[in-house]
mmCIF file of C-alpha atoms in Angstrom:
data_model
loop_
_atom_site.group_PDB
_atom_site.id
_atom_site.type_symbol
_atom_site.label_atom_id
_atom_site.label_comp_id
_atom_site.label_asym_id
_atom_site.label_seq_id
_atom_site.Cartn_x
_atom_site.Cartn_y
_atom_site.Cartn_z
ATOM 1 C CA MET C 1 10.612 -26.941 -3.907
ATOM 2 C CA MET C 2 9.735 -24.023 -4.718
ATOM 3 C CA GLN C 3 10.891 -22.563 -8.473
ATOM 4 C CA LEU C 4 12.578 -19.399 -8.963
ATOM 5 C CA ILE C 5 10.784 -17.006 -11.847
ATOM 6 C CA SER C 6 13.008 -14.122 -10.575
ATOM 7 C CA ASP C 7 16.664 -12.819 -9.068
ATOM 8 C CA ARG C 8 14.927 -10.504 -6.863
ATOM 9 C CA PRO C 9 15.841 -10.626 -2.950
ATOM 10 C CA ALA C 10 13.735 -11.876 -0.160
ATOM 11 C CA ASN C 11 13.904 -9.460 2.239
ATOM 12 C CA ALA C 12 12.147 -6.275 1.072
ATOM 13 C CA ILE C 13 10.752 -5.919 4.357
ATOM 14 C CA SER C 14 14.317 -6.774 6.851
ATOM 15 C CA ASP C 15 15.262 -4.567 3.925
ATOM 16 C CA ILE C 16 13.457 -0.974 4.570
ATOM 17 C CA PHE C 17 12.033 -1.940 8.487
ATOM 18 C CA GLY C 18 15.316 -3.892 10.181
ATOM 19 C CA ARG C 19 12.771 -6.397 11.389
ATOM 20 C CA ASP C 20 11.004 -9.559 9.863
ATOM 21 C CA LYS C 21 7.361 -8.484 9.969
ATOM 22 C CA ALA C 22 6.210 -5.133 10.194
ATOM 23 C CA LEU C 23 3.255 -3.004 10.869
ATOM 24 C CA ILE C 24 2.089 -0.455 8.335
ATOM 25 C CA GLY C 25 -0.524 1.727 9.301
ATOM 26 C CA MET C 26 -2.691 3.889 6.492
ATOM 27 C CA ILE C 27 -2.554 7.113 6.200
ATOM 28 C CA HIS C 28 -5.532 8.345 4.057
ATOM 29 C CA CYS C 29 -5.138 11.757 2.696
ATOM 30 C CA PRO C 30 -7.998 13.548 3.140
ATOM 31 C CA ALA C 31 -9.430 14.565 -0.424
ATOM 32 C CA PHE C 32 -6.711 17.387 -2.484
ATOM 33 C CA PRO C 33 -7.829 20.700 -4.433
ATOM 34 C CA GLY C 34 -10.003 18.970 -7.752
ATOM 35 C CA ALA C 35 -10.988 16.151 -6.753
ATOM 36 C CA PRO C 36 -14.785 15.987 -5.662
ATOM 37 C CA ARG C 37 -15.234 16.125 -2.304
ATOM 38 C CA TYR C 38 -12.582 19.010 -1.263
ATOM 39 C CA ARG C 39 -14.794 21.424 -0.147
ATOM 40 C CA GLY C 40 -12.079 24.426 -0.383
ATOM 41 C CA GLN C 41 -10.480 24.378 2.801
ATOM 42 C CA PRO C 42 -6.450 25.520 3.299
ATOM 43 C CA MET C 43 -3.944 22.641 2.360
ATOM 44 C CA THR C 44 -1.671 23.647 6.012
ATOM 45 C CA GLU C 45 -5.561 21.893 7.583
ATOM 46 C CA ILE C 46 -5.310 19.055 4.967
ATOM 47 C CA TYR C 47 -1.292 18.373 5.923
ATOM 48 C CA ASP C 48 -2.407 18.411 9.731
ATOM 49 C CA ALA C 49 -4.700 16.333 9.612
ATOM 50 C CA CYS C 50 -1.964 14.134 7.870
ATOM 51 C CA LEU C 51 0.410 14.436 10.986
ATOM 52 C CA ARG C 52 -2.234 13.644 13.686
ATOM 53 C CA ASP C 53 -2.704 10.555 12.079
ATOM 54 C CA ALA C 54 0.863 10.263 11.441
ATOM 55 C CA GLU C 55 1.748 10.754 15.463
ATOM 56 C CA ALA C 56 -1.211 8.906 16.316
ATOM 57 C CA LEU C 57 -0.148 5.875 14.285
ATOM 58 C CA VAL C 58 4.235 6.559 15.225
ATOM 59 C CA ALA C 59 3.475 7.199 18.784
ATOM 60 C CA ASN C 60 1.288 3.878 19.664
ATOM 61 C CA GLY C 61 4.058 1.437 18.108
ATOM 62 C CA MET C 62 3.772 1.126 14.261
ATOM 63 C CA HIS C 63 6.290 0.880 12.217
ATOM 64 C CA GLY C 64 6.137 2.938 9.285
ATOM 65 C CA LEU C 65 3.153 4.848 7.125
ATOM 66 C CA MET C 66 1.856 3.977 4.322
ATOM 67 C CA ILE C 67 -0.131 7.856 2.789
ATOM 68 C CA GLU C 68 -2.188 7.186 -0.546
ATOM 69 C CA ASN C 69 -4.709 9.880 -0.875
ATOM 70 C CA HIS C 70 -8.458 7.621 -0.551
ATOM 71 C CA GLY C 71 -10.402 10.884 -0.591
ATOM 72 C CA ASP C 72 -9.804 11.113 -3.736
ATOM 73 C CA ILE C 73 -12.702 8.801 -5.034
ATOM 74 C CA PRO C 74 -14.026 8.769 -7.084
ATOM 75 C CA PHE C 75 -10.618 8.097 -8.322
ATOM 76 C CA LEU C 76 -9.087 8.216 -11.735
ATOM 77 C CA LYS C 77 -7.350 6.414 -13.564
ATOM 78 C CA PRO C 78 -3.864 6.879 -14.264
ATOM 79 C CA ASP C 79 -3.745 8.707 -17.731
ATOM 80 C CA ASP C 80 -5.573 10.975 -16.136
ATOM 81 C CA ILE C 81 -4.533 11.704 -12.865
ATOM 82 C CA THR C 82 -3.412 15.375 -13.332
ATOM 83 C CA CYS C 83 0.039 16.939 -11.687
ATOM 84 C CA GLU C 84 -1.877 18.913 -8.198
ATOM 85 C CA THR C 85 -2.300 15.268 -6.817
ATOM 86 C CA ALA C 86 1.518 14.409 -6.826
ATOM 87 C CA ALA C 87 2.299 17.221 -5.432
ATOM 88 C CA PHE C 88 0.291 17.531 -2.859
ATOM 89 C CA MET C 89 1.118 14.171 -1.996
ATOM 90 C CA ALA C 90 5.467 15.031 -2.169
ATOM 91 C CA VAL C 91 4.119 17.916 -0.128
ATOM 92 C CA VAL C 92 2.484 15.012 2.175
ATOM 93 C CA THR C 93 5.340 13.152 2.299
ATOM 94 C CA ASP C 94 7.945 15.299 3.370
ATOM 95 C CA ARG C 95 6.525 16.823 6.085
ATOM 96 C CA ILE C 96 6.110 13.262 8.012
ATOM 97 C CA ARG C 97 9.059 12.278 7.047
ATOM 98 C CA ARG C 98 10.589 15.323 8.281
ATOM 99 C CA GLU C 99 8.902 15.365 11.989
ATOM 100 C CA PHE C 100 8.589 10.480 11.822
ATOM 101 C CA ASP C 101 11.760 8.926 11.411
ATOM 102 C CA VAL C 102 9.905 5.759 9.925
ATOM 103 C CA PRO C 103 9.894 3.849 6.566
ATOM 104 C CA LEU C 104 7.323 5.400 4.046
ATOM 105 C CA GLY C 105 5.068 3.897 1.764
ATOM 106 C CA ILE C 106 3.493 5.950 -1.354
ATOM 107 C CA SER C 107 -0.138 4.479 -3.418
ATOM 108 C CA VAL C 108 -2.035 6.600 -5.969
ATOM 109 C CA LEU C 109 -5.202 5.614 -6.745
ATOM 110 C CA ALA C 110 -6.798 4.145 -9.336
ATOM 111 C CA ASN C 111 -3.427 2.425 -9.659
ATOM 112 C CA ALA C 112 -0.640 4.792 -10.988
ATOM 113 C CA PRO C 113 2.855 3.494 -9.739
ATOM 114 C CA ILE C 114 4.524 6.668 -12.168
ATOM 115 C CA PRO C 115 3.574 9.344 -9.954
ATOM 116 C CA ALA C 116 3.952 7.113 -6.417
ATOM 117 C CA LEU C 117 7.278 7.037 -7.728
ATOM 118 C CA SER C 118 7.822 10.608 -8.089
ATOM 119 C CA ILE C 119 5.839 11.232 -4.639
ATOM 120 C CA ALA C 120 8.885 8.509 -3.236
ATOM 121 C CA ALA C 121 11.431 10.359 -5.251
ATOM 122 C CA ALA C 122 10.627 14.008 -4.155
ATOM 123 C CA GLY C 123 9.270 13.140 -0.352
ATOM 124 C CA GLY C 124 11.904 10.740 0.506
ATOM 125 C CA ALA C 125 9.827 6.843 0.891
ATOM 126 C CA SER C 126 11.430 3.635 0.694
ATOM 127 C CA PHE C 127 8.259 2.138 -1.388
ATOM 128 C CA ILE C 128 5.516 2.957 -2.994
ATOM 129 C CA ARG C 129 1.740 -0.106 -3.791
ATOM 130 C CA VAL C 130 0.620 -0.782 -7.003
ATOM 131 C CA ASN C 131 -2.563 -2.646 -7.433
ATOM 132 C CA GLU C 132 -1.915 -4.274 -10.207
ATOM 133 C CA TRP C 133 0.700 -4.575 -11.772
ATOM 134 C CA ALA C 134 1.780 -7.273 -14.234
ATOM 135 C CA ASN C 135 -1.588 -7.623 -15.784
ATOM 136 C CA ALA C 136 -5.173 -6.223 -16.509
ATOM 137 C CA TYR C 137 -8.582 -5.990 -14.449
ATOM 138 C CA VAL C 138 -11.853 -3.887 -14.773
ATOM 139 C CA ALA C 139 -11.948 -1.875 -11.606
ATOM 140 C CA ASN C 140 -14.379 0.780 -10.081
ATOM 141 C CA GLU C 141 -12.801 3.085 -12.674
ATOM 142 C CA GLY C 142 -13.244 0.338 -15.989
ATOM 143 C CA PHE C 143 -10.921 -1.600 -17.540
ATOM 144 C CA VAL C 144 -6.208 -1.402 -15.592
ATOM 145 C CA GLU C 145 -3.429 -3.081 -17.129
ATOM 146 C CA GLY C 146 -0.094 -3.213 -15.047
ATOM 147 C CA ARG C 147 2.830 -0.930 -15.873
ATOM 148 C CA ALA C 148 5.361 -2.563 -14.456
ATOM 149 C CA GLY C 149 7.122 -2.293 -17.784
ATOM 150 C CA GLU C 150 6.489 1.795 -18.315
ATOM 151 C CA ALA C 151 6.874 2.015 -13.919
ATOM 152 C CA LEU C 152 10.723 0.605 -13.530
ATOM 153 C CA ARG C 153 11.893 2.493 -16.929
ATOM 154 C CA PHE C 154 11.099 5.957 -15.280
ATOM 155 C CA ARG C 155 12.356 5.019 -11.618
ATOM 156 C CA ALA C 156 15.659 3.408 -13.508
ATOM 157 C CA ARG C 157 15.346 7.493 -15.684
ATOM 158 C CA LEU C 158 15.331 9.022 -11.859
ATOM 159 C CA ARG C 159 17.505 6.857 -10.690
ATOM 160 C CA GLN C 160 15.424 6.274 -8.010
ATOM 161 C CA ASP C 161 16.419 1.950 -7.719
ATOM 162 C CA GLN C 162 16.050 1.749 -4.157
ATOM 163 C CA ILE C 163 12.493 2.486 -4.177
ATOM 164 C CA LYS C 164 10.509 -0.791 -4.215
ATOM 165 C CA VAL C 165 7.571 -1.984 -5.572
ATOM 166 C CA PHE C 166 5.363 -3.320 -2.883
ATOM 167 C CA ALA C 167 2.205 -5.174 -6.276
ATOM 168 C CA ASP C 168 -1.334 -6.554 -4.340
ATOM 169 C CA SER C 169 -2.346 -9.615 -5.704
ATOM 170 C CA HIS C 170 -5.504 -10.301 -7.400
ATOM 171 C CA VAL C 171 -6.617 -7.416 -6.192
ATOM 172 C CA LYS C 172 -9.474 -5.761 -4.746
ATOM 173 C CA HIS C 173 -12.621 -3.213 -5.629
ATOM 174 C CA GLY C 174 -12.906 -5.643 -9.076
ATOM 175 C CA ALA C 175 -13.938 -8.798 -10.922
ATOM 176 C CA HIS C 176 -11.076 -10.870 -12.403
ATOM 177 C CA ALA C 177 -12.876 -12.228 -16.401
ATOM 178 C CA ILE C 178 -10.401 -11.546 -18.482
ATOM 179 C CA VAL C 179 -7.186 -13.761 -16.414
ATOM 180 C CA ALA C 180 -9.673 -16.397 -15.433
ATOM 181 C CA ASP C 181 -7.639 -18.631 -17.241
ATOM 182 C CA ARG C 182 -5.089 -18.464 -15.207
ATOM 183 C CA THR C 183 -4.843 -19.170 -11.483
ATOM 184 C CA ILE C 184 -3.926 -17.223 -8.309
ATOM 185 C CA GLU C 185 0.030 -18.679 -8.319
ATOM 186 C CA GLU C 186 0.801 -18.050 -12.004
ATOM 187 C CA LEU C 187 -0.681 -14.463 -10.994
ATOM 188 C CA THR C 188 1.968 -13.584 -8.072
ATOM 189 C CA ARG C 189 4.165 -14.994 -9.487
ATOM 190 C CA ASP C 190 3.996 -13.204 -12.468
ATOM 191 C CA LEU C 191 5.057 -10.152 -9.551
ATOM 192 C CA ALA C 192 7.802 -11.235 -8.685
ATOM 193 C CA PHE C 193 9.074 -12.162 -12.850
ATOM 194 C CA PHE C 194 8.113 -8.262 -13.672
ATOM 195 C CA ASP C 195 10.142 -7.405 -10.890
ATOM 196 C CA ALA C 196 8.115 -6.711 -7.843
ATOM 197 C CA ASP C 197 10.077 -6.337 -4.203
ATOM 198 C CA ALA C 198 7.739 -7.684 -1.926
ATOM 199 C CA VAL C 199 2.995 -9.206 -2.498
ATOM 200 C CA ILE C 200 0.803 -8.213 -0.757
ATOM 201 C CA ALA C 201 -3.076 -10.261 -0.002
ATOM 202 C CA THR C 202 -6.385 -8.277 0.222
ATOM 203 C CA GLY C 203 -10.508 -8.799 0.882
ATOM 204 C CA GLN C 204 -12.361 -7.807 -1.769
ATOM 205 C CA ARG C 205 -12.426 -4.470 -0.972
ATOM 206 C CA THR C 206 -11.169 -2.090 2.035
ATOM 207 C CA GLY C 207 -11.792 -3.316 5.247
ATOM 208 C CA ASP C 208 -12.956 -7.376 4.142
ATOM 209 C CA ALA C 209 -10.271 -9.760 5.709
ATOM 210 C CA ALA C 210 -8.169 -11.808 3.549
ATOM 211 C CA ASN C 211 -9.208 -14.758 3.580
ATOM 212 C CA PRO C 212 -6.471 -17.078 4.714
ATOM 213 C CA ASP C 213 -6.108 -19.898 2.952
ATOM 214 C CA GLU C 214 -6.048 -17.121 -0.082
ATOM 215 C CA ILE C 215 -2.381 -16.167 1.859
ATOM 216 C CA ARG C 216 -1.139 -19.469 1.958
ATOM 217 C CA THR C 217 -1.913 -20.079 -2.415
ATOM 218 C CA ILE C 218 -0.021 -16.407 -2.617
ATOM 219 C CA ARG C 219 2.716 -17.574 0.102
ATOM 220 C CA ASP C 220 3.532 -20.322 -1.420
ATOM 221 C CA ALA C 221 3.758 -18.696 -5.499
ATOM 222 C CA SER C 222 6.275 -16.458 -5.058
ATOM 223 C CA HIS C 223 9.936 -16.254 -2.864
ATOM 224 C CA LEU C 224 8.800 -12.339 -1.994
ATOM 225 C CA ALA C 225 8.266 -11.393 1.153
ATOM 226 C CA LEU C 226 4.550 -11.369 1.449
ATOM 227 C CA LEU C 227 2.036 -8.759 3.373
ATOM 228 C CA VAL C 228 -1.680 -8.312 4.217
ATOM 229 C CA GLY C 229 -2.995 -5.421 3.046
ATOM 230 C CA SER C 230 -7.008 -4.426 4.065
ATOM 231 C CA GLY C 231 -9.000 -6.358 7.153
ATOM 232 C CA VAL C 232 -6.356 -6.557 9.620
ATOM 233 C CA SER C 233 -7.660 -6.697 13.503
ATOM 234 C CA GLU C 234 -7.321 -7.421 16.863
ATOM 235 C CA ALA C 235 -9.136 -10.217 15.905
ATOM 236 C CA ASN C 236 -7.505 -11.896 12.997
ATOM 237 C CA VAL C 237 -3.442 -9.855 12.963
ATOM 238 C CA GLU C 238 -1.259 -12.792 15.238
ATOM 239 C CA LEU C 239 -2.742 -15.247 12.311
ATOM 240 C CA ILE C 240 -2.191 -12.824 9.573
ATOM 241 C CA LEU C 241 1.143 -12.408 10.825
ATOM 242 C CA SER C 242 1.758 -15.689 11.441
ATOM 243 C CA LEU C 243 1.165 -16.274 7.396
ATOM 244 C CA THR C 244 3.795 -13.309 6.182
ATOM 245 C CA ASN C 245 6.059 -10.582 7.339
ATOM 246 C CA GLY C 246 3.347 -7.963 7.629
ATOM 247 C CA VAL C 247 0.066 -5.764 7.422
ATOM 248 C CA ILE C 248 -1.005 -3.190 6.195
ATOM 249 C CA VAL C 249 -4.019 -1.759 8.678
ATOM 250 C CA ALA C 250 -6.215 1.165 7.611
ATOM 251 C CA SER C 251 -9.812 0.949 8.951
ATOM 252 C CA SER C 252 -9.967 -0.645 12.243
ATOM 253 C CA LEU C 253 -7.046 1.819 14.005
ATOM 254 C CA LYS C 254 -10.178 5.172 13.123
ATOM 255 C CA GLN C 255 -12.455 6.643 15.459
ATOM 256 C CA ASP C 256 -15.651 3.508 15.161
ATOM 257 C CA GLY C 257 -13.288 0.769 13.077
ATOM 258 C CA VAL C 258 -14.399 3.174 9.394
ATOM 259 C CA TRP C 259 -12.094 4.265 7.150
ATOM 260 C CA TRP C 260 -12.668 8.362 6.408
ATOM 261 C CA ASN C 261 -12.649 9.553 10.407
ATOM 262 C CA PRO C 262 -9.709 10.311 11.869
ATOM 263 C CA VAL C 263 -6.613 7.345 13.415
ATOM 264 C CA ASP C 264 -8.300 6.739 17.285
ATOM 265 C CA PRO C 265 -4.832 6.354 19.052
ATOM 266 C CA ALA C 266 -5.959 4.270 21.638
ATOM 267 C CA ARG C 267 -7.058 1.579 19.098
ATOM 268 C CA VAL C 268 -3.576 1.642 17.486
ATOM 269 C CA LYS C 269 -1.805 0.966 21.127
ATOM 270 C CA SER C 270 -4.157 -1.692 21.653
ATOM 271 C CA PHE C 271 -3.331 -3.224 18.291
ATOM 272 C CA VAL C 272 -0.244 -3.728 18.007
ATOM 273 C CA ALA C 273 -0.107 -4.715 22.129
ATOM 274 C CA VAL C 274 -1.839 -7.299 19.980
ATOM 275 C CA ALA C 275 0.189 -7.904 17.059
ATOM 276 C CA SER C 276 3.165 -7.668 19.653
ATOM 277 C CA ARG C 277 2.480 -11.392 20.824
ATOM 278 C CA ALA C 278 2.869 -11.958 16.939
ATOM 279 C CA LEU C 279 5.618 -10.622 16.813
ATOM 280 C CA GLU C 280 7.842 -11.672 19.595
ATOM 281 C CA GLY C 281 6.690 -15.376 19.508
#
């Protein structure tokens, strides 16, 4: 029997989505002003692109949306992210919330829970995603530390305890040599100990599928809800949903399966049709 090390409820997915398993579509926002890939287009073009992706995802059956500043490559470390990113993302979030009646999540790269909580509070989102919540690793951006303590105190100051935290275990886009003496089970249990509400398993990088054995290892290490957050496609979604409480899907739903392209409504419809077999089973 699993030993509980946290009194956090295990039902974050049902609390947010009103169902046992959820399909969450990713909105990769284009580059915002201040990022190297921003090309000076009016903000209305960026907002409209995000709204079109949201429409394609929701109209074709996704249960919720994750909004992320993925266009802001190369990503900054949390303390270097300046206020314009939060401002623009809060507007995107509010506009999407007003148009679509589905739960929203926020991810600010890289590993920036305090801006994410600010955006969620201002825009009406239900949860945030944080890549490194409780330990540390070496990422593309350099040394990245977990920020659970300061993030949860910031959430408390905002009086926004209803905003839940989805935290990655064995984080993608990085190396874990710093904590190599600790198992994936221990790293996962740390997320629960530091009051995350749900756990996310991933592959090695964006678009890479999570290993089913690792999914099972992470699932069995914690009582919290588990999602897979990379590499989910029609080919593996039934297996993944049999092991987890949900999926966060991005690249496979884009035109030509490329993350920077717009969402393809036909791909979403086809994906949801396959996923529905697992949801109904």
